[in-house]
PDB file of C-alpha atoms in Angstrom:
ATOM      1  CA  MET M1027      66.797  90.678  91.545  1.00  0.00           C
ATOM      2  CA  GLU M1028      68.737  88.050  89.668  1.00  0.00           C
ATOM      3  CA  ILE M1029      72.497  88.078  89.411  1.00  0.00           C
ATOM      4  CA  GLY M1030      73.783  86.731  86.110  1.00  0.00           C
ATOM      5  CA  LEU M1031      76.854  84.711  86.998  1.00  0.00           C
ATOM      6  CA  GLU M1032      77.386  83.880  83.342  1.00  0.00           C
ATOM      7  CA  LYS M1033      78.279  87.538  82.728  1.00  0.00           C
ATOM      8  CA  ILE M1034      81.256  87.385  85.092  1.00  0.00           C
ATOM      9  CA  LYS M1035      84.443  86.758  83.197  1.00  0.00           C
ATOM     10  CA  SER M1036      86.929  84.237  84.546  1.00  0.00           C
ATOM     11  CA  LEU M1037      89.636  86.899  84.722  1.00  0.00           C
ATOM     12  CA  SER M1038      87.380  89.097  86.859  1.00  0.00           C
ATOM     13  CA  ALA M1039      86.552  86.205  89.163  1.00  0.00           C
ATOM     14  CA  SER M1040      90.199  85.276  89.619  1.00  0.00           C
ATOM     15  CA  THR M1041      91.121  88.923  90.200  1.00  0.00           C
ATOM     16  CA  ILE M1042      88.478  89.321  92.899  1.00  0.00           C
ATOM     17  CA  LEU M1043      89.537  86.019  94.479  1.00  0.00           C
ATOM     18  CA  VAL M1044      93.186  87.115  94.592  1.00  0.00           C
ATOM     19  CA  MET M1045      92.138  90.492  96.004  1.00  0.00           C
ATOM     20  CA  ILE M1046      90.163  88.873  98.829  1.00  0.00           C
ATOM     21  CA  LEU M1047      92.664  86.138  99.601  1.00  0.00           C
ATOM     22  CA  GLY M1048      95.620  88.489  99.224  1.00  0.00           C
ATOM     23  CA  ASN M1049      94.178  90.699 101.936  1.00  0.00           C
ATOM     24  CA  THR M1050      93.279  88.004 104.466  1.00  0.00           C
ATOM     25  CA  ILE M1051      95.386  84.830 104.285  1.00  0.00           C
ATOM     26  CA  PRO M1052      98.862  86.431 104.583  1.00  0.00           C
ATOM     27  CA  GLY M1053      97.767  88.422 107.632  1.00  0.00           C
ATOM     28  CA  PHE M1054      96.332  85.308 109.284  1.00  0.00           C
ATOM     29  CA  LEU M1055      99.582  83.428 108.722  1.00  0.00           C
ATOM     30  CA  PHE M1056     101.684  86.378 109.904  1.00  0.00           C
ATOM     31  CA  LEU M1057      99.692  86.601 113.142  1.00  0.00           C
ATOM     32  CA  PHE M1058      99.736  82.844 113.646  1.00  0.00           C
ATOM     33  CA  ILE M1059     103.534  82.681 113.385  1.00  0.00           C
ATOM     34  CA  PHE M1060     104.484  85.830 115.294  1.00  0.00           C
ATOM     35  CA  LYS M1061     101.558  86.495 117.659  1.00  0.00           C
ATOM     36  CA  ARG M1062     100.129  83.046 118.313  1.00  0.00           C
ATOM     37  CA  GLY M1063      98.587  84.017 121.664  1.00  0.00           C
ATOM     38  CA  MET M1064      96.673  86.840 120.014  1.00  0.00           C
ATOM     39  CA  PHE M1065      95.707  84.569 117.126  1.00  0.00           C
ATOM     40  CA  LEU M1066      94.224  81.970 119.490  1.00  0.00           C
ATOM     41  CA  SER M1067      92.500  84.434 121.836  1.00  0.00           C
ATOM     42  CA  LEU M1068      90.662  86.654 119.323  1.00  0.00           C
ATOM     43  CA  ASP M1069      87.324  85.887 117.732  1.00  0.00           C
ATOM     44  CA  LEU M1070      87.135  85.488 113.963  1.00  0.00           C
ATOM     45  CA  PHE M1071      85.843  89.004 113.261  1.00  0.00           C
ATOM     46  CA  ARG M1072      88.608  90.786 115.177  1.00  0.00           C
ATOM     47  CA  LEU M1073      91.211  88.404 113.810  1.00  0.00           C
ATOM     48  CA  SER M1074      90.017  89.137 110.276  1.00  0.00           C
ATOM     49  CA  ILE M1075      90.163  92.894 110.846  1.00  0.00           C
ATOM     50  CA  ILE M1076      93.706  92.720 112.229  1.00  0.00           C
ATOM     51  CA  SER M1077      94.939  90.410 109.460  1.00  0.00           C
ATOM     52  CA  ILE M1078      93.419  92.665 106.808  1.00  0.00           C
ATOM     53  CA  SER M1079      95.069  95.667 108.445  1.00  0.00           C
ATOM     54  CA  ILE M1080      98.442  93.927 108.177  1.00  0.00           C
ATOM     55  CA  SER M1081      98.051  92.905 104.539  1.00  0.00           C
ATOM     56  CA  SER M1082      96.122  95.832 103.050  1.00  0.00           C
ATOM     57  CA  PRO M1083      98.797  98.556 103.138  1.00  0.00           C
ATOM     58  CA  ILE M1084     101.227  96.300 101.295  1.00  0.00           C
ATOM     59  CA  TYR M1085      98.538  95.264  98.825  1.00  0.00           C
ATOM     60  CA  ILE M1086      97.444  98.851  98.181  1.00  0.00           C
ATOM     61  CA  LEU M1087     101.015 100.055  97.613  1.00  0.00           C
ATOM     62  CA  ASN M1088     101.659  97.253  95.141  1.00  0.00           C
ATOM     63  CA  CYS M1089      98.378  97.961  93.351  1.00  0.00           C
ATOM     64  CA  ILE M1090      99.252 101.648  93.009  1.00  0.00           C
ATOM     65  CA  PHE M1091     102.610 100.868  91.426  1.00  0.00           C
ATOM     66  CA  SER M1092     101.058  98.139  89.261  1.00  0.00           C
ATOM     67  CA  PHE M1093      98.437 100.613  88.050  1.00  0.00           C
ATOM     68  CA  ILE M1094     101.119 103.169  87.198  1.00  0.00           C
ATOM     69  CA  GLY M1095     102.989 100.511  85.251  1.00  0.00           C
ATOM     70  CA  ALA M1096      99.871  99.254  83.483  1.00  0.00           C
ATOM     71  CA  THR M1097      98.693 102.707  82.445  1.00  0.00           C
ATOM     72  CA  SER M1098     102.130 103.851  81.282  1.00  0.00           C
ATOM     73  CA  THR M1099     101.889 101.533  78.283  1.00  0.00           C
ATOM     74  CA  GLY M1100     100.137 104.241  76.280  1.00  0.00           C
ATOM     75  CA  LEU M1101      96.704 102.599  76.268  1.00  0.00           C
ATOM     76  CA  THR M1102      93.725 104.834  76.840  1.00  0.00           C
ATOM     77  CA  LEU M1103      91.092 103.987  79.422  1.00  0.00           C
ATOM     78  CA  SER M1104      88.179 104.773  77.113  1.00  0.00           C
ATOM     79  CA  SER M1105      87.373 101.212  76.152  1.00  0.00           C
ATOM     80  CA  ASP M1106      85.658  98.886  78.629  1.00  0.00           C
ATOM     81  CA  GLU M1107      87.905  96.002  77.595  1.00  0.00           C
ATOM     82  CA  ILE M1108      91.091  97.967  78.232  1.00  0.00           C
ATOM     83  CA  SER M1109      89.739  99.190  81.595  1.00  0.00           C
ATOM     84  CA  HIS M1110      88.912  95.604  82.527  1.00  0.00           C
ATOM     85  CA  LYS M1111      92.382  94.389  81.572  1.00  0.00           C
ATOM     86  CA  ILE M1112      94.098  97.166  83.528  1.00  0.00           C
ATOM     87  CA  PHE M1113      91.907  96.431  86.573  1.00  0.00           C
ATOM     88  CA  SER M1114      92.735  92.739  86.335  1.00  0.00           C
ATOM     89  CA  ALA M1115      96.447  93.317  85.855  1.00  0.00           C
ATOM     90  CA  THR M1116      96.566  95.741  88.770  1.00  0.00           C
ATOM     91  CA  GLY M1117      94.594  93.485  91.102  1.00  0.00           C
ATOM     92  CA  LEU M1118      96.422  90.285  90.211  1.00  0.00           C
ATOM     93  CA  LEU M1119      99.927  91.723  90.259  1.00  0.00           C
ATOM     94  CA  GLY M1120      99.298  93.703  93.432  1.00  0.00           C
ATOM     95  CA  GLY M1121      97.874  90.646  95.192  1.00  0.00           C
ATOM     96  CA  VAL M1122     100.546  88.224  94.089  1.00  0.00           C
ATOM     97  CA  VAL M1123     103.399  90.567  95.002  1.00  0.00           C
ATOM     98  CA  ALA M1124     101.833  91.423  98.380  1.00  0.00           C
ATOM     99  CA  MET M1125     101.351  87.743  99.184  1.00  0.00           C
ATOM    100  CA  GLY M1126     104.917  87.018  98.138  1.00  0.00           C
ATOM    101  CA  VAL M1127     106.354  89.773 100.346  1.00  0.00           C
ATOM    102  CA  ILE M1128     104.378  88.668 103.397  1.00  0.00           C
ATOM    103  CA  PHE M1129     104.967  84.948 102.850  1.00  0.00           C
ATOM    104  CA  ILE M1130     108.730  85.425 102.375  1.00  0.00           C
ATOM    105  CA  THR M1131     108.890  87.492 105.554  1.00  0.00           C
ATOM    106  CA  THR M1132     106.859  84.916 107.458  1.00  0.00           C
ATOM    107  CA  LEU M1133     109.000  82.043 106.218  1.00  0.00           C
ATOM    108  CA  LEU M1134     112.246  83.831 107.076  1.00  0.00           C
ATOM    109  CA  GLY M1135     110.906  84.784 110.494  1.00  0.00           C
ATOM    110  CA  TYR M1136     109.785  81.246 111.200  1.00  0.00           C
ATOM    111  CA  LEU M1137     113.068  79.662 110.115  1.00  0.00           C
ATOM    112  CA  LEU M1138     115.262  82.249 111.860  1.00  0.00           C
ATOM    113  CA  HIS M1139     113.075  82.492 115.012  1.00  0.00           C
ATOM    114  CA  TRP M1140     112.458  86.220 114.719  1.00  0.00           C
ATOM    115  CA  ASP M1141     110.216  88.159 117.040  1.00  0.00           C
ATOM    116  CA  PHE M1142     107.346  90.312 115.801  1.00  0.00           C
ATOM    117  CA  LEU M1143     109.390  93.520 115.546  1.00  0.00           C
ATOM    118  CA  LYS M1144     112.123  91.949 113.421  1.00  0.00           C
ATOM    119  CA  ALA M1145     109.459  90.512 111.130  1.00  0.00           C
ATOM    120  CA  ILE M1146     107.879  93.959 110.720  1.00  0.00           C
ATOM    121  CA  TYR M1147     111.285  95.444 109.860  1.00  0.00           C
ATOM    122  CA  CYS M1148     111.889  92.695 107.298  1.00  0.00           C
ATOM    123  CA  LEU M1149     108.424  93.302 105.850  1.00  0.00           C
ATOM    124  CA  LEU M1150     109.167  97.003 105.454  1.00  0.00           C
ATOM    125  CA  ILE M1151     112.584  96.325 103.905  1.00  0.00           C
ATOM    126  CA  LEU M1152     111.207  93.791 101.425  1.00  0.00           C
ATOM    127  CA  GLN M1153     108.366  96.106 100.468  1.00  0.00           C
ATOM    128  CA  GLY M1154     110.876  98.929 100.001  1.00  0.00           C
ATOM    129  CA  LEU M1155     112.898  96.701  97.670  1.00  0.00           C
ATOM    130  CA  VAL M1156     109.777  95.848  95.685  1.00  0.00           C
ATOM    131  CA  ILE M1157     108.876  99.537  95.363  1.00  0.00           C
ATOM    132  CA  GLY M1158     112.456 100.235  94.283  1.00  0.00           C
ATOM    133  CA  MET M1159     112.159  97.552  91.596  1.00  0.00           C
ATOM    134  CA  PHE M1160     108.847  99.028  90.402  1.00  0.00           C
ATOM    135  CA  ILE M1161     110.405 102.510  90.200  1.00  0.00           C
ATOM    136  CA  PHE M1162     113.519 101.218  88.440  1.00  0.00           C
ATOM    137  CA  SER M1163     111.417  99.254  85.952  1.00  0.00           C
ATOM    138  CA  TYR M1164     109.191 102.250  85.299  1.00  0.00           C
ATOM    139  CA  SER M1165     112.095 104.656  84.856  1.00  0.00           C
ATOM    140  CA  THR M1166     114.032 102.363  82.512  1.00  0.00           C
ATOM    141  CA  GLY M1167     110.865 101.812  80.494  1.00  0.00           C
ATOM    142  CA  LYS M1168     110.406 105.569  80.095  1.00  0.00           C
ATOM    143  CA  LYS M1169     114.034 106.010  79.021  1.00  0.00           C
ATOM    144  CA  GLY M1170     113.664 103.222  76.460  1.00  0.00           C
ATOM    145  CA  LYS M1171     110.600 104.864  74.958  1.00  0.00           C
ATOM    146  CA  LYS M1172     112.360 108.245  74.704  1.00  0.00           C
ATOM    147  CA  GLN M1173     115.350 106.695  72.944  1.00  0.00           C
ATOM    148  CA  LYS M1174     113.168 104.892  70.376  1.00  0.00           C
ATOM    149  CA  THR M1175     111.437 108.082  69.276  1.00  0.00           C
TER     150      THR M1175
END
């Protein structure tokens, strides 16, 4: 069975790359900064599972809200091209925002010498702010569309 790499679009490749890296690298860094003993003692498989379990909930939440925002534009999902663009927008935006939230928390925790629990609280607060911004953006977009019609 031959896989045609020429059929893969560059946007799809970058989306998949951001999805994979957005679910692993931030978790590795978070564990390295706040739980260094655990980071050094675990094997690569367990370390990967734990880092993915740190990053994935944030990534999934951001992808859900990105999908809601992308599909609220009034485009239908019938066309393959539109489906591809919505998938790419959801994956890229969800990954970039998730990485930003985790990296900002890690940087603040490193500079302010936080322990693991404070970093988790900051992560939850930042993610709550991001969700609030998504909801505010979505609601103001809906109000703007109602006023135009």
